[in-house]
PDB file of N, CA and C in Angstrom:
ATOM      1  N   UNK A   1     110.434  88.630  75.332  1.00 63.00           N
ATOM      2  CA  UNK A   1     111.015  89.958  75.254  1.00 63.00           C
ATOM      3  C   UNK A   1     112.297  89.975  76.079  1.00 63.00           C
ATOM      4  N   UNK A   2     113.375  90.539  75.540  1.00 79.00           N
ATOM      5  CA  UNK A   2     114.620  90.576  76.293  1.00 79.00           C
ATOM      6  C   UNK A   2     114.508  91.504  77.506  1.00 79.00           C
ATOM      7  N   UNK A   3     115.323  91.226  78.489  1.00 84.00           N
ATOM      8  CA  UNK A   3     115.351  92.061  79.692  1.00 84.00           C
ATOM      9  C   UNK A   3     115.907  93.432  79.333  1.00 84.00           C
ATOM     10  N   UNK A   4     115.256  94.511  79.782  1.00 90.00           N
ATOM     11  CA  UNK A   4     115.777  95.839  79.463  1.00 90.00           C
ATOM     12  C   UNK A   4     117.124  96.085  80.146  1.00 90.00           C
ATOM     13  N   UNK A   5     117.876  97.021  79.602  1.00 93.00           N
ATOM     14  CA  UNK A   5     119.142  97.419  80.215  1.00 93.00           C
ATOM     15  C   UNK A   5     118.853  97.916  81.630  1.00 93.00           C
ATOM     16  N   UNK A   6     119.789  97.742  82.546  1.00 95.00           N
ATOM     17  CA  UNK A   6     119.550  98.137  83.935  1.00 95.00           C
ATOM     18  C   UNK A   6     119.135  99.595  84.127  1.00 95.00           C
ATOM     19  N   UNK A   7     119.611 100.497  83.270  1.00 95.00           N
ATOM     20  CA  UNK A   7     119.283 101.915  83.447  1.00 95.00           C
ATOM     21  C   UNK A   7     118.169 102.404  82.521  1.00 95.00           C
ATOM     22  N   UNK A   8     117.415 101.500  81.923  1.00 95.00           N
ATOM     23  CA  UNK A   8     116.298 101.891  81.060  1.00 95.00           C
ATOM     24  C   UNK A   8     115.163 102.494  81.878  1.00 95.00           C
ATOM     25  N   UNK A   9     114.218 103.084  81.190  1.00 94.00           N
ATOM     26  CA  UNK A   9     113.087 103.769  81.819  1.00 94.00           C
ATOM     27  C   UNK A   9     112.369 102.903  82.856  1.00 94.00           C
ATOM     28  N   UNK A  10     111.996 103.516  83.931  1.00 94.00           N
ATOM     29  CA  UNK A  10     111.281 102.840  85.013  1.00 94.00           C
ATOM     30  C   UNK A  10     109.958 102.251  84.547  1.00 94.00           C
ATOM     31  N   UNK A  11     109.285 102.926  83.626  1.00 92.00           N
ATOM     32  CA  UNK A  11     107.937 102.529  83.232  1.00 92.00           C
ATOM     33  C   UNK A  11     107.878 101.562  82.059  1.00 92.00           C
ATOM     34  N   UNK A  12     108.771 101.752  81.061  1.00 90.00           N
ATOM     35  CA  UNK A  12     108.632 100.968  79.838  1.00 90.00           C
ATOM     36  C   UNK A  12     109.885 100.193  79.429  1.00 90.00           C
ATOM     37  N   UNK A  13     111.019 100.449  80.070  1.00 91.00           N
ATOM     38  CA  UNK A  13     112.230  99.699  79.771  1.00 91.00           C
ATOM     39  C   UNK A  13     112.979 100.135  78.527  1.00 91.00           C
ATOM     40  N   UNK A  14     112.651 101.308  77.990  1.00 90.00           N
ATOM     41  CA  UNK A  14     113.355 101.824  76.806  1.00 90.00           C
ATOM     42  C   UNK A  14     114.511 102.692  77.280  1.00 90.00           C
ATOM     43  N   UNK A  15     115.648 102.586  76.590  1.00 92.00           N
ATOM     44  CA  UNK A  15     116.834 103.345  76.959  1.00 92.00           C
ATOM     45  C   UNK A  15     116.633 104.850  76.846  1.00 92.00           C
ATOM     46  N   UNK A  16     117.444 105.592  77.569  1.00 92.00           N
ATOM     47  CA  UNK A  16     117.334 107.046  77.629  1.00 92.00           C
ATOM     48  C   UNK A  16     117.454 107.704  76.260  1.00 92.00           C
ATOM     49  N   UNK A  17     118.432 107.293  75.449  1.00 90.00           N
ATOM     50  CA  UNK A  17     118.652 107.911  74.136  1.00 90.00           C
ATOM     51  C   UNK A  17     117.524 107.629  73.151  1.00 90.00           C
ATOM     52  N   UNK A  18     116.886 106.487  73.250  1.00 89.00           N
ATOM     53  CA  UNK A  18     115.833 106.109  72.311  1.00 89.00           C
ATOM     54  C   UNK A  18     114.438 106.537  72.762  1.00 89.00           C
ATOM     55  N   UNK A  19     114.299 107.053  73.948  1.00 91.00           N
ATOM     56  CA  UNK A  19     113.005 107.199  74.596  1.00 91.00           C
ATOM     57  C   UNK A  19     112.094 108.283  74.055  1.00 91.00           C
ATOM     58  N   UNK A  20     112.474 109.542  74.090  1.00 88.00           N
ATOM     59  CA  UNK A  20     111.603 110.684  73.796  1.00 88.00           C
ATOM     60  C   UNK A  20     110.378 110.633  74.717  1.00 88.00           C
ATOM     61  N   UNK A  21     109.163 110.694  74.168  1.00 89.00           N
ATOM     62  CA  UNK A  21     107.965 110.597  74.994  1.00 89.00           C
ATOM     63  C   UNK A  21     107.207 109.348  74.568  1.00 89.00           C
ATOM     64  N   UNK A  22     106.801 108.539  75.514  1.00 89.00           N
ATOM     65  CA  UNK A  22     106.135 107.257  75.233  1.00 89.00           C
ATOM     66  C   UNK A  22     104.857 107.139  76.033  1.00 89.00           C
ATOM     67  N   UNK A  23     104.042 106.177  75.624  1.00 89.00           N
ATOM     68  CA  UNK A  23     102.800 105.897  76.320  1.00 89.00           C
ATOM     69  C   UNK A  23     102.791 104.453  76.781  1.00 89.00           C
ATOM     70  N   UNK A  24     102.386 104.236  78.031  1.00 87.00           N
ATOM     71  CA  UNK A  24     102.132 102.890  78.544  1.00 87.00           C
ATOM     72  C   UNK A  24     100.820 102.932  79.309  1.00 87.00           C
ATOM     73  N   UNK A  25     100.172 101.800  79.419  1.00 88.00           N
ATOM     74  CA  UNK A  25      98.902 101.750  80.143  1.00 88.00           C
ATOM     75  C   UNK A  25      99.091 102.146  81.608  1.00 88.00           C
ATOM     76  N   UNK A  26     100.181 101.720  82.205  1.00 84.00           N
ATOM     77  CA  UNK A  26     100.416 101.998  83.632  1.00 84.00           C
ATOM     78  C   UNK A  26     100.790 103.460  83.895  1.00 84.00           C
ATOM     79  N   UNK A  27     101.604 104.062  83.010  1.00 88.00           N
ATOM     80  CA  UNK A  27     102.113 105.407  83.269  1.00 88.00           C
ATOM     81  C   UNK A  27     101.521 106.478  82.370  1.00 88.00           C
ATOM     82  N   UNK A  28     100.791 106.092  81.325  1.00 90.00           N
ATOM     83  CA  UNK A  28     100.278 107.075  80.367  1.00 90.00           C
ATOM     84  C   UNK A  28     101.435 107.681  79.584  1.00 90.00           C
ATOM     85  N   UNK A  29     101.270 108.927  79.100  1.00 94.00           N
ATOM     86  CA  UNK A  29     102.355 109.606  78.401  1.00 94.00           C
ATOM     87  C   UNK A  29     103.401 109.999  79.423  1.00 94.00           C
ATOM     88  N   UNK A  30     104.645 109.660  79.128  1.00 93.00           N
ATOM     89  CA  UNK A  30     105.704 109.969  80.091  1.00 93.00           C
ATOM     90  C   UNK A  30     107.031 110.164  79.371  1.00 93.00           C
ATOM     91  N   UNK A  31     107.941 110.873  80.020  1.00 93.00           N
ATOM     92  CA  UNK A  31     109.303 111.003  79.550  1.00 93.00           C
ATOM     93  C   UNK A  31     110.134 109.945  80.249  1.00 93.00           C
ATOM     94  N   UNK A  32     111.387 109.769  79.819  1.00 93.00           N
ATOM     95  CA  UNK A  32     112.265 108.796  80.457  1.00 93.00           C
ATOM     96  C   UNK A  32     112.362 109.116  81.936  1.00 93.00           C
ATOM     97  N   UNK A  33     112.157 108.112  82.754  1.00 94.00           N
ATOM     98  CA  UNK A  33     112.234 108.253  84.201  1.00 94.00           C
ATOM     99  C   UNK A  33     113.256 107.250  84.708  1.00 94.00           C
ATOM    100  N   UNK A  34     114.191 107.679  85.554  1.00 96.00           N
ATOM    101  CA  UNK A  34     115.205 106.735  86.018  1.00 96.00           C
ATOM    102  C   UNK A  34     114.575 105.575  86.779  1.00 96.00           C
ATOM    103  N   UNK A  35     115.138 104.384  86.622  1.00 96.00           N
ATOM    104  CA  UNK A  35     114.601 103.227  87.344  1.00 96.00           C
ATOM    105  C   UNK A  35     114.942 103.302  88.821  1.00 96.00           C
ATOM    106  N   UNK A  36     114.185 102.580  89.622  1.00 97.00           N
ATOM    107  CA  UNK A  36     114.490 102.504  91.049  1.00 97.00           C
ATOM    108  C   UNK A  36     115.716 101.608  91.238  1.00 97.00           C
ATOM    109  N   UNK A  37     116.345 101.706  92.386  1.00 97.00           N
ATOM    110  CA  UNK A  37     117.491 100.854  92.682  1.00 97.00           C
ATOM    111  C   UNK A  37     117.084  99.382  92.642  1.00 97.00           C
ATOM    112  N   UNK A  38     115.876  99.079  93.091  1.00 97.00           N
ATOM    113  CA  UNK A  38     115.383  97.700  93.069  1.00 97.00           C
ATOM    114  C   UNK A  38     115.224  97.208  91.631  1.00 97.00           C
ATOM    115  N   UNK A  39     114.705  98.046  90.739  1.00 96.00           N
ATOM    116  CA  UNK A  39     114.568  97.661  89.335  1.00 96.00           C
ATOM    117  C   UNK A  39     115.937  97.392  88.709  1.00 96.00           C
ATOM    118  N   UNK A  40     116.911  98.244  89.005  1.00 97.00           N
ATOM    119  CA  UNK A  40     118.259  98.046  88.474  1.00 97.00           C
ATOM    120  C   UNK A  40     118.806  96.703  88.939  1.00 97.00           C
ATOM    121  N   UNK A  41     118.663  96.418  90.217  1.00 97.00           N
ATOM    122  CA  UNK A  41     119.161  95.164  90.779  1.00 97.00           C
ATOM    123  C   UNK A  41     118.481  93.960  90.121  1.00 97.00           C
ATOM    124  N   UNK A  42     117.158  94.004  89.973  1.00 95.00           N
ATOM    125  CA  UNK A  42     116.414  92.895  89.370  1.00 95.00           C
ATOM    126  C   UNK A  42     116.792  92.702  87.901  1.00 95.00           C
ATOM    127  N   UNK A  43     116.940  93.801  87.164  1.00 95.00           N
ATOM    128  CA  UNK A  43     117.308  93.706  85.747  1.00 95.00           C
ATOM    129  C   UNK A  43     118.706  93.107  85.596  1.00 95.00           C
ATOM    130  N   UNK A  44     119.631  93.532  86.445  1.00 95.00           N
ATOM    131  CA  UNK A  44     120.989  92.987  86.379  1.00 95.00           C
ATOM    132  C   UNK A  44     120.979  91.489  86.684  1.00 95.00           C
ATOM    133  N   UNK A  45     120.195  91.081  87.671  1.00 94.00           N
ATOM    134  CA  UNK A  45     120.119  89.662  88.034  1.00 94.00           C
ATOM    135  C   UNK A  45     119.513  88.841  86.887  1.00 94.00           C
ATOM    136  N   UNK A  46     118.464  89.354  86.248  1.00 92.00           N
ATOM    137  CA  UNK A  46     117.837  88.639  85.129  1.00 92.00           C
ATOM    138  C   UNK A  46     118.785  88.517  83.942  1.00 92.00           C
ATOM    139  N   UNK A  47     119.524  89.578  83.633  1.00 91.00           N
ATOM    140  CA  UNK A  47     120.478  89.527  82.531  1.00 91.00           C
ATOM    141  C   UNK A  47     121.604  88.544  82.821  1.00 91.00           C
ATOM    142  N   UNK A  48     122.071  88.533  84.060  1.00 92.00           N
ATOM    143  CA  UNK A  48     123.125  87.599  84.455  1.00 92.00           C
ATOM    144  C   UNK A  48     122.625  86.165  84.358  1.00 92.00           C
ATOM    145  N   UNK A  49     121.397  85.928  84.818  1.00 91.00           N
ATOM    146  CA  UNK A  49     120.820  84.578  84.764  1.00 91.00           C
ATOM    147  C   UNK A  49     120.661  84.126  83.309  1.00 91.00           C
ATOM    148  N   UNK A  50     120.264  85.022  82.431  1.00 88.00           N
ATOM    149  CA  UNK A  50     120.096  84.661  81.026  1.00 88.00           C
ATOM    150  C   UNK A  50     121.441  84.324  80.382  1.00 88.00           C
ATOM    151  N   UNK A  51     122.488  85.024  80.787  1.00 85.00           N
ATOM    152  CA  UNK A  51     123.826  84.761  80.238  1.00 85.00           C
ATOM    153  C   UNK A  51     124.374  83.423  80.705  1.00 85.00           C
ATOM    154  N   UNK A  52     124.138  83.092  81.971  1.00 85.00           N
ATOM    155  CA  UNK A  52     124.717  81.882  82.547  1.00 85.00           C
ATOM    156  C   UNK A  52     123.795  80.678  82.434  1.00 85.00           C
ATOM    157  N   UNK A  53     122.522  80.900  82.073  1.00 77.00           N
ATOM    158  CA  UNK A  53     121.573  79.816  81.954  1.00 77.00           C
ATOM    159  C   UNK A  53     120.998  79.354  83.277  1.00 77.00           C
ATOM    160  N   UNK A  54     121.177  80.157  84.306  1.00 69.00           N
ATOM    161  CA  UNK A  54     120.620  79.829  85.628  1.00 69.00           C
ATOM    162  C   UNK A  54     119.348  80.639  85.878  1.00 69.00           C
ATOM    163  N   UNK A  55     118.427  80.089  86.653  1.00 63.00           N
ATOM    164  CA  UNK A  55     117.194  80.846  86.983  1.00 63.00           C
ATOM    165  C   UNK A  55     117.434  81.951  87.979  1.00 63.00           C
TER     166      UNK A  55
END
């Protein structure tokens, strides 16, 4: 599965425009929730690593 965009939902990784209301085992039914600063940082690092081929 591709790494979600840095600003995707905290719980499921779906973007704000596509989200509406979703269900996940961890969060149940939820609306788009902004990611934490740590999640944004980790997602950006994973996307950068995938682009450059580095771990």
